[in-house]
GROMACS .gro file of C-alpha atoms in nm:
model
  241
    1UNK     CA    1  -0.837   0.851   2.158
    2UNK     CA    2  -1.114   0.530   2.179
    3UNK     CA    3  -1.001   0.243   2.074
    4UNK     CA    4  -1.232   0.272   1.766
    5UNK     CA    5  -1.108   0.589   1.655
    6UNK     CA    6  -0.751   0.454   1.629
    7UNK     CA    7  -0.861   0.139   1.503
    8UNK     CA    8  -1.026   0.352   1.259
    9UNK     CA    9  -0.744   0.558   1.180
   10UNK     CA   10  -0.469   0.332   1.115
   11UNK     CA   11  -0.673   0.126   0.872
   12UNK     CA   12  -0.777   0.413   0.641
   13UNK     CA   13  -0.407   0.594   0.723
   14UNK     CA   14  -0.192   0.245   0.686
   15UNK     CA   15  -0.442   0.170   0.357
   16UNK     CA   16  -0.342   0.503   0.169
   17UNK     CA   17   0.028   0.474   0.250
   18UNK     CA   18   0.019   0.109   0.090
   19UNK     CA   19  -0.200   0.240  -0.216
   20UNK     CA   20   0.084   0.515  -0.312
   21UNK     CA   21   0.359   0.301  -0.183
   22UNK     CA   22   0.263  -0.075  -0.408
   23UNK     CA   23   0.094   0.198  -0.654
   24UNK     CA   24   0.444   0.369  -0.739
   25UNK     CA   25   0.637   0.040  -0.808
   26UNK     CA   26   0.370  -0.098  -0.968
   27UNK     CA   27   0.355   0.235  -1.208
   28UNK     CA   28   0.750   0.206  -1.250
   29UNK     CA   29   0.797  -0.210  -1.305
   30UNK     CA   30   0.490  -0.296  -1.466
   31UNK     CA   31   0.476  -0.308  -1.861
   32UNK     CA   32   0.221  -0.101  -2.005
   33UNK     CA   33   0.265   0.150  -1.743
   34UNK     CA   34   0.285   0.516  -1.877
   35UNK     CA   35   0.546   0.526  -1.567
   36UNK     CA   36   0.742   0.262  -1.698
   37UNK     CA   37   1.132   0.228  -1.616
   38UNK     CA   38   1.093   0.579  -1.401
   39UNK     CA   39   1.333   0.476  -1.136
   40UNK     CA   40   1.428   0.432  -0.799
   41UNK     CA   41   1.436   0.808  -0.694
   42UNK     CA   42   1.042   0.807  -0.798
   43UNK     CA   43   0.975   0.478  -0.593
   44UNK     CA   44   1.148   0.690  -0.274
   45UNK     CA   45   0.937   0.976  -0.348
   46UNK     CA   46   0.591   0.775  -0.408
   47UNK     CA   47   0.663   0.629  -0.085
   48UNK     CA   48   0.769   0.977   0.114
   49UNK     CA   49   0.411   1.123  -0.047
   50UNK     CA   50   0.218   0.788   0.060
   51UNK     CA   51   0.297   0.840   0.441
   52UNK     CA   52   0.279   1.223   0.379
   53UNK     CA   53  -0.125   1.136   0.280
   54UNK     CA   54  -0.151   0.819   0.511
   55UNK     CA   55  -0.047   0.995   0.841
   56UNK     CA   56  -0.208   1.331   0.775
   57UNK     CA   57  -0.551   1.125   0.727
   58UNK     CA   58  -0.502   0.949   0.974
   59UNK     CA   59  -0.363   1.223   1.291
   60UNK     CA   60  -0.686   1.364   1.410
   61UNK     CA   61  -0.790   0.967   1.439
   62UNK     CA   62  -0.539   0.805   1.608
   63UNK     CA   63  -0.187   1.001   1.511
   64UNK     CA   64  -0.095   0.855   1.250
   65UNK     CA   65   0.145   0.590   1.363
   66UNK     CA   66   0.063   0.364   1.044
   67UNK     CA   67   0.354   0.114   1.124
   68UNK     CA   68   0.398  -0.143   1.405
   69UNK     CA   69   0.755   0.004   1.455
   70UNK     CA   70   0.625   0.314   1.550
   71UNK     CA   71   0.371   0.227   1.786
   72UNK     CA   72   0.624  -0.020   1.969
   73UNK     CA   73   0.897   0.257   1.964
   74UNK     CA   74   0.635   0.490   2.143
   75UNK     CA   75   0.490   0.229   2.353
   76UNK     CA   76   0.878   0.141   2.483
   77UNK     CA   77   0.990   0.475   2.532
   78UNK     CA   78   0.621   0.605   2.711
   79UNK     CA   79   0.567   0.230   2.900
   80UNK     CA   80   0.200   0.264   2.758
   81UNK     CA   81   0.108  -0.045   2.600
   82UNK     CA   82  -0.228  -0.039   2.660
   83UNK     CA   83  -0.369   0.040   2.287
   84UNK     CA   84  -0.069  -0.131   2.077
   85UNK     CA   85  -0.279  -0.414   1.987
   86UNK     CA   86  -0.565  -0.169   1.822
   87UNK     CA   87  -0.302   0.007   1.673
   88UNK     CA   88  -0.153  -0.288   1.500
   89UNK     CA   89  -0.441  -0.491   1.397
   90UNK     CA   90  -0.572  -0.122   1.220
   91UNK     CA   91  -0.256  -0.132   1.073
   92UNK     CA   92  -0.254  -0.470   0.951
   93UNK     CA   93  -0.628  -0.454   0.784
   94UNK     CA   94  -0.530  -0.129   0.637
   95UNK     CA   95  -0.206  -0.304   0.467
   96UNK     CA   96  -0.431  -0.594   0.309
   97UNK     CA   97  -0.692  -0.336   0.181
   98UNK     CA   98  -0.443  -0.145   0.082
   99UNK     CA   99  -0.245  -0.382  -0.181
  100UNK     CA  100  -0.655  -0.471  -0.300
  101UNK     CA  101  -0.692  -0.112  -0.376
  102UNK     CA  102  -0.314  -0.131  -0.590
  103UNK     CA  103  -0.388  -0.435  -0.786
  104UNK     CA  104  -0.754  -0.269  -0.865
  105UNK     CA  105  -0.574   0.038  -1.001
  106UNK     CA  106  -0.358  -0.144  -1.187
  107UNK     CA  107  -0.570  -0.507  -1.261
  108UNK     CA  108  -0.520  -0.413  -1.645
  109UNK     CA  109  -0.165  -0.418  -1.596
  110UNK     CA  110  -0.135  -0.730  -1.374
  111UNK     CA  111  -0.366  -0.901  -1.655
  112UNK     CA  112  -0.121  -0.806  -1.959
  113UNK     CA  113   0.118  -1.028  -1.763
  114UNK     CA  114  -0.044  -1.314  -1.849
  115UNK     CA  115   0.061  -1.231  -2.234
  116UNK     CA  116   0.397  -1.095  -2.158
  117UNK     CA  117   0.643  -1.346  -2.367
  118UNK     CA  118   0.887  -1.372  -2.020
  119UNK     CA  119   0.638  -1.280  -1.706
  120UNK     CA  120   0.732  -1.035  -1.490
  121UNK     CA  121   0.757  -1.134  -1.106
  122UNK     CA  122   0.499  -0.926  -0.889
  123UNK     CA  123   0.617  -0.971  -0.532
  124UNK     CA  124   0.819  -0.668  -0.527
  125UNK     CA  125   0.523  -0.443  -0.609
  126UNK     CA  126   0.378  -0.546  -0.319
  127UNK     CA  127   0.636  -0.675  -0.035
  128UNK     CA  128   1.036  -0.632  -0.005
  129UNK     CA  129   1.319  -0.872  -0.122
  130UNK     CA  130   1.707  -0.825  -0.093
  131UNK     CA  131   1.956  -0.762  -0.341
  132UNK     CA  132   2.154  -0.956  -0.196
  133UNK     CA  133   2.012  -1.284  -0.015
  134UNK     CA  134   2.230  -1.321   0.333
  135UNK     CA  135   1.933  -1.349   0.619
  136UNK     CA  136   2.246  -1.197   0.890
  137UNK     CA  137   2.326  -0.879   0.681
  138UNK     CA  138   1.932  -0.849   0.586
  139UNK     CA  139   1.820  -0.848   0.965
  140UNK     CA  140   2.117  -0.625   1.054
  141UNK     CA  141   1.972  -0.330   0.767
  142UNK     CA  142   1.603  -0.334   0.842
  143UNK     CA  143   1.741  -0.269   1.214
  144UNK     CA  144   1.960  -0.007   1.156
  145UNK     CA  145   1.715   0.183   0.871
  146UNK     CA  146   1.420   0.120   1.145
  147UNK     CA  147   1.611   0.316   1.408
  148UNK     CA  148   1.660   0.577   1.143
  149UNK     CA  149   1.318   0.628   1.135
  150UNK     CA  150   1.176   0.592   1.452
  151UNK     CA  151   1.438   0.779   1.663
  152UNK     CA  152   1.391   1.123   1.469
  153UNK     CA  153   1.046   1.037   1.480
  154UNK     CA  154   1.044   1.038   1.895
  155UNK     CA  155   1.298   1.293   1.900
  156UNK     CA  156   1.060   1.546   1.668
  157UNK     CA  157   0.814   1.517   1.929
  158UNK     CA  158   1.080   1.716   2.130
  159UNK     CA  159   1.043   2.005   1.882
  160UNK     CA  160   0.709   2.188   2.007
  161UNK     CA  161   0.746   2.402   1.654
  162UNK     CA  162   0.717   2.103   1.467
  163UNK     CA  163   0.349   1.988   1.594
  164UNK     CA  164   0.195   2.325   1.667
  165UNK     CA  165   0.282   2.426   1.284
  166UNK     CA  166   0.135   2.125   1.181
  167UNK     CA  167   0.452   2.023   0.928
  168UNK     CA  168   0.573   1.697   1.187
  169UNK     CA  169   0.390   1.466   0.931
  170UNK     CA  170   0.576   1.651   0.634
  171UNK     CA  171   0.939   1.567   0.818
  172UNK     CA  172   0.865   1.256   0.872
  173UNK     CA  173   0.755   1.193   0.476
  174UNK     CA  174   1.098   1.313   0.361
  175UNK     CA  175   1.265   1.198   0.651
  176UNK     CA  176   1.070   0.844   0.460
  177UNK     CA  177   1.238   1.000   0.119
  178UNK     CA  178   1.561   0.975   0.246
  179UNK     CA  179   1.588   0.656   0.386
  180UNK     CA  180   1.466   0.486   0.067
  181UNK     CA  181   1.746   0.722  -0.119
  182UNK     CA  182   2.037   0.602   0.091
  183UNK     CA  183   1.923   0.287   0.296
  184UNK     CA  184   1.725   0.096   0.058
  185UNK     CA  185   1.931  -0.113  -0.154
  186UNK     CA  186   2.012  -0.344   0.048
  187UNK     CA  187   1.678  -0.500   0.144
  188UNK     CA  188   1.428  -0.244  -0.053
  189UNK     CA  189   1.362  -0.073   0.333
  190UNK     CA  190   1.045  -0.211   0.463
  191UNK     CA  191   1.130  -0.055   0.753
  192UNK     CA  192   0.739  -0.145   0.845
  193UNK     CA  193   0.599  -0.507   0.920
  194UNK     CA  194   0.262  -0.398   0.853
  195UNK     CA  195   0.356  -0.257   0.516
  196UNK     CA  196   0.533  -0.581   0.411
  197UNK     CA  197   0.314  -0.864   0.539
  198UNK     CA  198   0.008  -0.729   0.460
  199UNK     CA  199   0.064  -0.689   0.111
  200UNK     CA  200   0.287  -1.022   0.093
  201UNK     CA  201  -0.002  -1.231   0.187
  202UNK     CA  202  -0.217  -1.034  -0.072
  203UNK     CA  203   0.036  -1.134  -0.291
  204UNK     CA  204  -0.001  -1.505  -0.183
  205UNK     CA  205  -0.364  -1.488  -0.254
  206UNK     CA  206  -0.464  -1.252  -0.537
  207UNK     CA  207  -0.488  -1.417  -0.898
  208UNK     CA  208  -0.207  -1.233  -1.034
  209UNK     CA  209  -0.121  -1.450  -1.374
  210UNK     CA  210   0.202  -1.555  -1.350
  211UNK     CA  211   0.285  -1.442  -1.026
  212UNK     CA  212   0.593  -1.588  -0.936
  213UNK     CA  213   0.671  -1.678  -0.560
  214UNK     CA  214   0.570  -1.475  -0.234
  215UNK     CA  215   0.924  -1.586  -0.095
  216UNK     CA  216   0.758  -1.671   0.260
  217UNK     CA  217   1.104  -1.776   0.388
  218UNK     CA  218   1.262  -1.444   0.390
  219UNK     CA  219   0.962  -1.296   0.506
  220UNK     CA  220   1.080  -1.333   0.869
  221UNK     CA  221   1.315  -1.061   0.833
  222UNK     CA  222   1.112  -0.736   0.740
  223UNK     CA  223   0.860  -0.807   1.013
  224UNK     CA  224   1.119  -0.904   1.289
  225UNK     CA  225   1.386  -0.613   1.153
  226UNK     CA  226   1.183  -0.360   1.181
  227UNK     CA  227   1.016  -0.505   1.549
  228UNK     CA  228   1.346  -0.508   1.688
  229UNK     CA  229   1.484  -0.168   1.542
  230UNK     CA  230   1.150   0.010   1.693
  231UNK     CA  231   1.199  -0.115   2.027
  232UNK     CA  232   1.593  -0.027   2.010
  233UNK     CA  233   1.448   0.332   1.896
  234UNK     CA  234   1.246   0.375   2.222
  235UNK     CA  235   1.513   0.205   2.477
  236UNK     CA  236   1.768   0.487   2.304
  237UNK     CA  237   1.546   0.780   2.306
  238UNK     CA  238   1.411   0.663   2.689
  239UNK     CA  239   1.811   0.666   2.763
  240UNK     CA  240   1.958   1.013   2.589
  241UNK     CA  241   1.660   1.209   2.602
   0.00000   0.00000   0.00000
């Protein structure tokens, strides 16, 4: 694959997957939402269906990595490193145009705020924040939930079934599903630095009425998380497999 074509890839691929992903919590916090109030089990499944879209989209391009994690995992376990920069800018500029696209499906929405008697905060529509604020225990989950994701993503690459039949991408959406349904309430699972900065400095610079804060000092820990639990996925599968 050129360096173009994955470029190419992981922008468009990285920019749906943020659409659906911001798009579902915005449909479920926002007032004036028809999805109003629908719940956590809907964010997990917007989510699973925005990397189901993403990384279909984006496969023929550049495979669909759509997440820094990923590409680092790979890039540890294979010692290729030679396109991981391509692959991550794509997947940073498709973040940012992805939370643009989100607050342009829902700008009526993120207007009404203005008017709202108590304002809702709008950084969790587009980034991550933890229940619970302990930087330590924060770090320690995006690490763990990362090598939940990228390990069975290597190790499906083991499963010649699995990419000949075309249904890897599908796995790995539920395999998305199910870490938001049992890992995510700690930290929201961002699992992605890509998918969390991106949109948090959209956040920072969109004029969202009443806002609230982009929380740029806990921001740290869903890029670095994830970094380290991607290379811990590779130096693991390189080791048992």
């Amino acid at each position: 694959m050129s360096n173009g074509d994955v470029f190419l890839g992981e922008v468009i691929g990285t920019a749906i997957l943020i659409l659906f992903g911001a798009g579902v919590v915005a449909a479920v916090v926002l007032n004036h939402s028809k999805a109003k109030d629908a719940g956590w089990v809907v964010i997990a499944f917007g989510w699973g269906f925005g990397v189901l879209a993403g990384a279909y989209t984006a496969a023929p391009l550049s495979g669909g990595h759509l997440n820094p994690a990923v590409t680092i995992g790979i890039a540890v376990d294979t010692g290729d490193w030679d396109q991981v920069p391509v692959y991550i800018a794509g997947q940073m500029v498709g973040a940012v145009l992805g939370a643009v696209l989100c607050w342009l499906v829902y700008y009526a929405q993120f207007r009404a705020n203005a008017d709202e008697e108590i304002a809702q905060p709008t950084l969790g529509i587009f980034s991550t924040a933890p229940a619970i604020r302990n930087p330590v225990a924060n770090l320690v989950t995006e690490i763990i939930a990362t090598v939940g994701l990228v390990l069975p993503i290597l190790a499906f690459g083991l499963t010649k079934g699995l990419g000949e039949s075309g249904t890897a991408v599908l796995v790995v959406a539920f395999l998305v599903v199910g870490i938001g349904l049992s890992l995510g309430g700690p930290t929201g699972y961002a699992i992605n630095p890509a998918r969390d900065l991106g949109p948090r400095i959209v956040h920072t610079l969109l004029p969202i009425p009443n806002k609230g804060t982009s929380d740029w000092s806990y921001a740290w820990i869903p890029v670095v998380g994830p970094l380290i639990g991607g290379a811990l996925s590779g130096v693991i599968f390189n080791a048992a497999f």
